[in-house]
Coordinates of C-alpha atoms in Angstrom, one line a residue:
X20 CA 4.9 -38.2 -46.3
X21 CA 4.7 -37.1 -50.0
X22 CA 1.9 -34.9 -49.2
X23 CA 4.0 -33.1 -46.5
X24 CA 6.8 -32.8 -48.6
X25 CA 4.3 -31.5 -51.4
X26 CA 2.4 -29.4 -49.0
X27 CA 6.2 -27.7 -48.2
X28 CA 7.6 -27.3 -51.6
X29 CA 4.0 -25.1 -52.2
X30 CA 4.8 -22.8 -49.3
X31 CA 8.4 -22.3 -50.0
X32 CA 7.6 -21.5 -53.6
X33 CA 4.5 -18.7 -52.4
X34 CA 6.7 -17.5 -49.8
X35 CA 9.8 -16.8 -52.8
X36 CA 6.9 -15.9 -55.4
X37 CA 5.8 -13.1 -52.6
X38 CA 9.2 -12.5 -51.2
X39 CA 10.4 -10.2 -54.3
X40 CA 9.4 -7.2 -55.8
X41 CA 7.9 -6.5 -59.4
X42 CA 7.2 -3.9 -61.9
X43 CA 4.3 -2.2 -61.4
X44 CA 3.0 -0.9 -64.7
X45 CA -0.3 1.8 -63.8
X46 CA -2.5 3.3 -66.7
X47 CA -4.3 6.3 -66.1
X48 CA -6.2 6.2 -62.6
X49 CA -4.7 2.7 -62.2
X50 CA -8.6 1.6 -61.3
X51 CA -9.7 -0.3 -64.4
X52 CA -13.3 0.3 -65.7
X53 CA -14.1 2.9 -62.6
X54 CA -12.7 6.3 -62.1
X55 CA -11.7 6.7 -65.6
X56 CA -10.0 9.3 -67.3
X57 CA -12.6 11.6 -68.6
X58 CA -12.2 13.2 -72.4
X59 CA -14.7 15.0 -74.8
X60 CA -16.4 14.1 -77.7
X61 CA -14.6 15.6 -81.0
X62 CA -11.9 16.7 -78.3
X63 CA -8.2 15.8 -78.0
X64 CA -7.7 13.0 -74.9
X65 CA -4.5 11.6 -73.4
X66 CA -4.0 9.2 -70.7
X67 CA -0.9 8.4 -68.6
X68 CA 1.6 5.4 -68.2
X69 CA 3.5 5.6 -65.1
X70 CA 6.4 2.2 -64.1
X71 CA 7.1 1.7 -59.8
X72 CA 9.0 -1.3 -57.6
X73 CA 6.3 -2.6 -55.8
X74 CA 7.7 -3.2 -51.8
X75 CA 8.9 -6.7 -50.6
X76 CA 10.2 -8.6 -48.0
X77 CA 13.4 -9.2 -49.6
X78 CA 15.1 -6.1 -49.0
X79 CA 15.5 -3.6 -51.1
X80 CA 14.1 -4.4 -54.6
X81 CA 14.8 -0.9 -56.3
X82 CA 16.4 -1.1 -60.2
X83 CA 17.5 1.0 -62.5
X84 CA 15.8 1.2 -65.9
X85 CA 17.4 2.0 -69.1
X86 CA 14.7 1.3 -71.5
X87 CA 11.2 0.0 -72.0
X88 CA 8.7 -1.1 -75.0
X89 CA 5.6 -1.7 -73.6
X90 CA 2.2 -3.1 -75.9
X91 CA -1.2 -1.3 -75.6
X92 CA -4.7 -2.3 -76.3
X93 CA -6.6 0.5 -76.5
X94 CA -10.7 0.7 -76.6
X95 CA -12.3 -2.5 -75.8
X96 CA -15.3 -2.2 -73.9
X97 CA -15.9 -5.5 -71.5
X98 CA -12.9 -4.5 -69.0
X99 CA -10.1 -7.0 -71.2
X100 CA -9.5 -5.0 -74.1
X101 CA -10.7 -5.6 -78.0
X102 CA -9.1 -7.7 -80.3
X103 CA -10.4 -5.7 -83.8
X104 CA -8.2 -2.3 -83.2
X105 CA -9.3 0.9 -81.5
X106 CA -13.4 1.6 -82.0
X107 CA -15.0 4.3 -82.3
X108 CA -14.0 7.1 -84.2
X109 CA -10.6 7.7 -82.1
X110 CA -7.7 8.9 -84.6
X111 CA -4.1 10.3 -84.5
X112 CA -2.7 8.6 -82.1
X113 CA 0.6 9.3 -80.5
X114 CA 3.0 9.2 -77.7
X115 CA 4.6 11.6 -75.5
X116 CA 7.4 11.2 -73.2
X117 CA 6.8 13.0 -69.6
X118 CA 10.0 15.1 -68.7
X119 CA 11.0 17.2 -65.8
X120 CA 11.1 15.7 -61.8
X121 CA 9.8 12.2 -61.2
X122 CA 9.4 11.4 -64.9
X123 CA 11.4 9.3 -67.2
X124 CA 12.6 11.3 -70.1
X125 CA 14.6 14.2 -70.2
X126 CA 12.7 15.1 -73.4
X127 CA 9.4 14.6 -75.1
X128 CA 10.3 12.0 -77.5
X129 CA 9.1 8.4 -77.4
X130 CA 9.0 5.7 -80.2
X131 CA 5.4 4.8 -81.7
X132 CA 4.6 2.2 -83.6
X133 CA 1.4 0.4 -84.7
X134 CA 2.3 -1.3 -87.3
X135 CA 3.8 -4.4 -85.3
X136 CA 0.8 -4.3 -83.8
X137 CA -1.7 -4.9 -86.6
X138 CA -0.3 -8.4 -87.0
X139 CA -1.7 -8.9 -82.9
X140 CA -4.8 -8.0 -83.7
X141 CA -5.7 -10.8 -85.9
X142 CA -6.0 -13.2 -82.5
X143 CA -7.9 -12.8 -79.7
X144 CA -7.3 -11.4 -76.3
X145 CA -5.6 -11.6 -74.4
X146 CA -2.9 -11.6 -77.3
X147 CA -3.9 -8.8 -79.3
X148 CA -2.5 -5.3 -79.2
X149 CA -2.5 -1.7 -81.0
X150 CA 0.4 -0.4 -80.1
X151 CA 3.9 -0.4 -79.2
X152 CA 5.7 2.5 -77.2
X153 CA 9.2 2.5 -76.2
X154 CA 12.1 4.6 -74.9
X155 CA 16.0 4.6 -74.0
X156 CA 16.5 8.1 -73.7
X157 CA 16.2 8.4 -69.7
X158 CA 19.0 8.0 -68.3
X159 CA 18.6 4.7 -66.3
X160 CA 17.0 6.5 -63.6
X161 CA 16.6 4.5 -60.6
X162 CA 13.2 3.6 -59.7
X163 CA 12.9 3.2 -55.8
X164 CA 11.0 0.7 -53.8
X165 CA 8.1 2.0 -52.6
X166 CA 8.6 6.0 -54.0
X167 CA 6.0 7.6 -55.9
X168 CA 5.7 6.2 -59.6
X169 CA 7.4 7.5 -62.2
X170 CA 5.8 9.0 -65.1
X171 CA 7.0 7.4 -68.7
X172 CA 4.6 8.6 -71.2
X173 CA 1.8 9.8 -72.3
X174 CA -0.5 8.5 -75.1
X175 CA -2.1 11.0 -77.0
X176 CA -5.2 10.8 -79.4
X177 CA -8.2 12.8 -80.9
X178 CA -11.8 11.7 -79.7
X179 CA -14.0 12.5 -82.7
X180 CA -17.3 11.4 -82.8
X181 CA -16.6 8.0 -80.8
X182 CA -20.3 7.0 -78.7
X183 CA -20.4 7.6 -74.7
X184 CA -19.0 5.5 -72.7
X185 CA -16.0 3.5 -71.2
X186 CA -13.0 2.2 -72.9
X187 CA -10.2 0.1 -72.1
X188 CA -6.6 0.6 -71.7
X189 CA -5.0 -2.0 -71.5
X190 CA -0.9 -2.8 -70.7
X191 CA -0.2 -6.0 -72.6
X192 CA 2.2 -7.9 -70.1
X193 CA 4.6 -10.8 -71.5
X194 CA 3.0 -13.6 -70.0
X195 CA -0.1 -15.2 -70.8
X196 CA -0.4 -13.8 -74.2
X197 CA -2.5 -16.7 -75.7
X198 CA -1.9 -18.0 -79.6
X199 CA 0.4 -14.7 -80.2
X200 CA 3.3 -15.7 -77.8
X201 CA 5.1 -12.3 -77.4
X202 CA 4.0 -8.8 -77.9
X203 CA 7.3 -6.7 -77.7
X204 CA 6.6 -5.6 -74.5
X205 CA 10.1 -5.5 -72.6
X206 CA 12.4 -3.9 -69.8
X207 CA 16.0 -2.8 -69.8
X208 CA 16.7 -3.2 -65.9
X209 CA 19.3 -3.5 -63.4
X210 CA 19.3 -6.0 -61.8
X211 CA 17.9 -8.1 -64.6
X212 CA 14.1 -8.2 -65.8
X213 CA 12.1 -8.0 -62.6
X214 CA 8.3 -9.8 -62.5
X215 CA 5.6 -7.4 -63.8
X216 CA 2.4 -6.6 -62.1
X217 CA 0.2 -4.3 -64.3
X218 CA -2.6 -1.5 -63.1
X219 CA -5.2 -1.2 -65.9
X220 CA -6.6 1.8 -67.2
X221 CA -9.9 3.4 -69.1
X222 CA -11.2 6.5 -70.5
X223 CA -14.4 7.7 -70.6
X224 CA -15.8 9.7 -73.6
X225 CA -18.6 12.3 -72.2
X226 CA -20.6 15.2 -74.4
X227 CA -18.7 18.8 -74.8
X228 CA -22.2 19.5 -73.6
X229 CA -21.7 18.2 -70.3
X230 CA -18.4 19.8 -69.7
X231 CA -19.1 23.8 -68.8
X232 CA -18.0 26.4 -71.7
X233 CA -15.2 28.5 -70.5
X234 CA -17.7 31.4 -71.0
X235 CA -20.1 29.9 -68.7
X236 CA -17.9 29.0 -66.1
X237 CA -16.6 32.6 -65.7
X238 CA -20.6 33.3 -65.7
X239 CA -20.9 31.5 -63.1
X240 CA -17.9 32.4 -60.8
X241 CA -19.6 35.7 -61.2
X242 CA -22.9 35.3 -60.3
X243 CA -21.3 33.8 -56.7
X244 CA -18.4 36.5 -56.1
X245 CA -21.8 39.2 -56.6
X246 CA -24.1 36.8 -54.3
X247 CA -20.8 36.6 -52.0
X248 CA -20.4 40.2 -51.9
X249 CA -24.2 41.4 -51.0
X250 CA -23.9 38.7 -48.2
X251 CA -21.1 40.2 -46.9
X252 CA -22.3 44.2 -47.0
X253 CA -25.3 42.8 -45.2
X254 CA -23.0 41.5 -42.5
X255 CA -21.0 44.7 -42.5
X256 CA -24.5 46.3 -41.9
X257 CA -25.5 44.7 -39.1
X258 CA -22.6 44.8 -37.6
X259 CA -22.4 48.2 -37.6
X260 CA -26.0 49.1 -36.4
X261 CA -25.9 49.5 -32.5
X262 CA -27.2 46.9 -30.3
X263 CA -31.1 48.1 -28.4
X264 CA -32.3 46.6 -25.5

């Protein structure tokens, strides 16, 4: 009898656990360690943070959203972040508020701040984090069940000389934050704070020699439109020419 009682307590608690909505919190491409948002050695990079109401059984789960501060680990390389700051030689970082249809802010401005972070970043993931972005300027827009996601911001940062390959970015959520038990991260909703589901992001440094020079693209857009131009006079040619038995 107790393990039938146990056995329905479990299912009513999945079935409410699945029933409602959440956050959904996506960085960049949204895809982890693949697909990541490609930037250039000693170039300028940015990636996007974007905020959604996942869809539910429970009727409509849309909220509004007044404000937001949300933790970011940015640069590990193993797919969980880094607990000893950014690597490489990334610099200048920043963040930028996305305006205009479908985005958060009505302007650019965002607070930035890393020096809360620093304190993280003595632990090890997953409690660590660089830094800390936030905004109440929007409005309380509504974010609706199922739309498109809106765009909040986006962090900006110079490349420099950092070494090929893939690095994290990583959404700090508020649970399961290890020895550091909260991180700032935070959400000003209506109705009150919702679960939070989080879509990780990367970005992937390449050469500026494998990205095409301006100069040579146009080169190159050349060399077809003449190629695509003597294909088609020789068409026009022999179309023209009258057909012999």
């Amino acid at each position: 009898m107790k393990t039938i009682l146990s056995a329905m307590v479990l299912t009513i608690f999945c079935f409410a656990h699945h029933a409602h909505g959440a956050l959904v919190v996506t960085v960049g491409n949204g895809t982890g360690r693949s697909n990541p948002i490609q930037v250039t050695q000693n170039g300028s990079g940015a990636i996007s943070f974007y905020i959604s109401a996942s869809d539910s059984t429970a009727g409509d789960d849309s909220f509004s959203l007044s404000g937001y501060d949300i933790s970011v680990d940015f640069g590990g390389a193993t797919g969980t972040g880094d607990n000893i700051g950014t690597p490489g030689s990334f610099s200048n970082f920043n963040a930028v508020a996305l305006t205009g249809v479908g985005n958060y802010g009505p302007d650019t401005s965002a607070s930035f701040n890393n020096t809360t972070a620093a304190f993280a970043n003595l632990f090890a993931p997953p409690a660590n984090f660089d830094f800390i972005v936030g905004d109440t300027n929007g409005g309380d827009p509504t974010i609706v069940e199922g739309a498109a996601p809106t765009g909040l911001f986006q962090l900006t940062f110079d490349v420099g000389n950092t070494p090929i390959g893939v690095y994290d970015v990583i959404f700090r959520t508020t649970t399961a934050q290890g020895l550091y038990t909260t991180n700032n991260t935070s959400f000003n909703t209506t109705p009150s704070p919702q679960p939070v589901i989080a879509f990780q992001g990367s970005v992937a440094v390449v050469s500026a020699s494998a990205v095409p020079e301006p100069g040579s693209m146009l080169a190159l857009a050349g060399v077809f439109a003449v190629g695509g131009v003597r294909q088609w006079r020789k068409k026009k040619r022999g179309a023209a020419e009258p057909a012999t038995c």
